[in-house]
Amino acid sequence: MELRVERTDFSETSTIGTLYVDDQFECYTLEDKVRPVKIKGKTAIPAGRYEVIINFSQRFGRMLPLFLNVPNFEGVRIHPGNTAADTEGCILVGETKDAEFIGQSKLAFEGLFNKLKAASESEKIFIELG
């Protein structure tokens, strides 16, 4: 399965984008600000292609998607949330978007997670961030 995030809206605190699953629109994304130099807990992960697995998150107490081998980052996941305050380098997903905000995040996450979980049983999952 191929996921792709097109980063489209850049602000002083966040980056909003669009997530595609196998080239089909899935939902919107919100990440920390894209920065040339990492600031811990306030920087989006570098553009690139990463493998995604699903495993148990101690922090969230549930199964979540995890990005593998992200340079200078650990524990990068996809999870629900609405603003940059809800992420420390992870990707948040939502059904709606506004300036520095995504909405209906739990709904968007559950729909995406069900697709990822099903795919993970038979194929590798990759995400590309532009």
Short mmCIF file of C-alpha atoms in Angstrom, two decimals:
data_model
loop_
_atom_site.label_atom_id
_atom_site.label_comp_id
_atom_site.label_asym_id
_atom_site.label_seq_id
_atom_site.Cartn_x
_atom_site.Cartn_y
_atom_site.Cartn_z
CA MET A 1 0.00 0.00 0.00
CA GLU A 2 1.30 3.45 -0.88
CA LEU A 3 0.43 6.52 1.16
CA ARG A 4 1.36 10.01 0.01
CA VAL A 5 1.18 13.32 1.85
CA GLU A 6 1.20 16.52 -0.16
CA ARG A 7 2.11 19.36 2.17
CA THR A 8 0.13 22.41 1.05
CA ASP A 9 -0.43 25.00 3.82
CA PHE A 10 2.51 26.29 5.84
CA SER A 11 2.20 28.49 8.95
CA GLU A 12 4.41 29.56 11.84
CA THR A 13 3.35 26.53 13.90
CA SER A 14 1.99 23.86 11.58
CA THR A 15 1.91 22.23 8.17
CA ILE A 16 -1.38 21.08 6.64
CA GLY A 17 -1.51 18.58 3.81
CA THR A 18 -3.58 16.04 1.95
CA LEU A 19 -3.20 12.27 2.43
CA TYR A 20 -3.75 9.87 -0.45
CA VAL A 21 -4.03 6.08 -0.19
CA ASP A 22 -3.03 4.41 -3.46
CA ASP A 23 -3.58 7.77 -5.21
CA GLN A 24 -7.12 8.22 -3.80
CA PHE A 25 -7.93 11.12 -1.46
CA GLU A 26 -8.27 9.86 2.11
CA CYS A 27 -8.14 12.85 4.48
CA TYR A 28 -6.23 15.94 5.56
CA THR A 29 -3.07 15.97 7.66
CA LEU A 30 -1.55 18.31 10.20
CA GLU A 31 2.09 18.23 11.27
CA ASP A 32 4.47 20.51 13.06
CA LYS A 33 6.16 23.26 11.08
CA VAL A 34 8.64 22.23 8.38
CA ARG A 35 12.01 23.61 9.53
CA PRO A 36 15.54 23.46 8.12
CA VAL A 37 16.87 22.53 11.58
CA LYS A 38 14.98 20.27 14.00
CA ILE A 39 13.52 21.76 17.17
CA LYS A 40 12.53 18.86 19.44
CA GLY A 41 8.75 18.41 19.53
CA LYS A 42 8.10 21.29 17.09
CA THR A 43 9.37 20.09 13.72
CA ALA A 44 7.80 18.02 10.92
CA ILE A 45 9.73 14.97 9.79
CA PRO A 46 11.94 15.32 6.71
CA ALA A 47 10.43 14.80 3.27
CA GLY A 48 11.07 11.26 2.08
CA ARG A 49 9.69 7.74 1.81
CA TYR A 50 9.27 5.63 4.93
CA GLU A 51 8.00 2.17 5.71
CA VAL A 52 5.01 2.07 8.07
CA ILE A 53 4.19 -0.76 10.45
CA ILE A 54 1.42 -1.15 12.99
CA ASN A 55 2.47 -1.88 16.54
CA PHE A 56 1.51 -1.13 20.13
CA SER A 57 2.18 2.40 21.35
CA GLN A 58 3.00 2.53 25.06
CA ARG A 59 2.30 6.27 25.06
CA PHE A 60 -1.20 5.96 23.55
CA GLY A 61 -2.03 2.52 24.94
CA ARG A 62 -3.22 1.13 21.62
CA MET A 63 -2.11 -0.14 18.23
CA LEU A 64 -0.99 2.70 15.93
CA PRO A 65 0.93 3.14 12.67
CA LEU A 66 4.68 3.73 13.25
CA PHE A 67 7.18 5.16 10.72
CA LEU A 68 10.48 3.31 10.44
CA ASN A 69 13.95 4.84 10.03
CA VAL A 70 13.05 8.54 10.11
CA PRO A 71 16.37 10.44 10.33
CA ASN A 72 16.83 12.12 13.75
CA PHE A 73 13.30 11.15 14.90
CA GLU A 74 11.92 8.28 16.98
CA GLY A 75 8.37 7.14 17.61
CA VAL A 76 6.78 8.98 14.67
CA ARG A 77 3.17 7.83 14.33
CA ILE A 78 -0.14 8.66 12.69
CA HIS A 79 -2.78 9.44 15.33
CA PRO A 80 -5.82 11.62 16.05
CA GLY A 81 -5.40 15.28 17.00
CA ASN A 82 -6.44 18.74 15.89
CA THR A 83 -3.61 21.26 16.21
CA ALA A 84 0.19 21.47 16.39
CA ALA A 85 -0.16 21.27 20.19
CA ASP A 86 -1.36 17.65 19.71
CA THR A 87 1.78 16.47 17.88
CA GLU A 88 5.50 16.21 18.51
CA GLY A 89 6.58 15.29 14.98
CA CYS A 90 3.73 12.84 14.31
CA ILE A 91 1.12 13.17 11.58
CA LEU A 92 -2.43 13.97 12.63
CA VAL A 93 -5.36 13.20 10.31
CA GLY A 94 -8.78 14.84 9.93
CA GLU A 95 -11.87 15.01 7.76
CA THR A 96 -11.96 18.82 7.66
CA LYS A 97 -9.34 21.56 7.68
CA ASP A 98 -9.02 25.22 8.56
CA ALA A 99 -6.09 27.49 9.29
CA GLU A 100 -3.79 25.53 11.65
CA PHE A 101 -6.60 23.08 12.53
CA ILE A 102 -8.03 19.78 11.31
CA GLY A 103 -11.40 18.47 12.47
CA GLN A 104 -13.22 15.15 12.86
CA SER A 105 -9.85 13.58 13.57
CA LYS A 106 -11.03 10.41 15.31
CA LEU A 107 -13.36 9.64 12.42
CA ALA A 108 -10.59 10.15 9.84
CA PHE A 109 -8.13 8.11 11.88
CA GLU A 110 -10.44 5.12 12.33
CA GLY A 111 -11.20 4.97 8.60
CA LEU A 112 -7.51 5.16 7.70
CA PHE A 113 -6.43 2.77 10.45
CA ASN A 114 -8.88 0.08 9.27
CA LYS A 115 -7.37 0.27 5.77
CA LEU A 116 -3.82 0.16 7.09
CA LYS A 117 -4.53 -2.74 9.42
CA ALA A 118 -6.09 -4.80 6.61
CA ALA A 119 -3.22 -4.02 4.24
CA SER A 120 -0.54 -4.81 6.84
CA GLU A 121 -1.69 -8.43 6.92
CA SER A 122 -0.67 -9.03 3.31
CA GLU A 123 1.68 -6.27 2.11
CA LYS A 124 4.19 -3.64 3.15
CA ILE A 125 2.98 -0.07 3.67
CA PHE A 126 5.01 2.97 2.64
CA ILE A 127 4.39 6.68 3.03
CA GLU A 128 5.95 9.43 0.94
CA LEU A 129 6.02 13.00 2.19
CA GLY A 130 6.77 15.77 -0.28
#
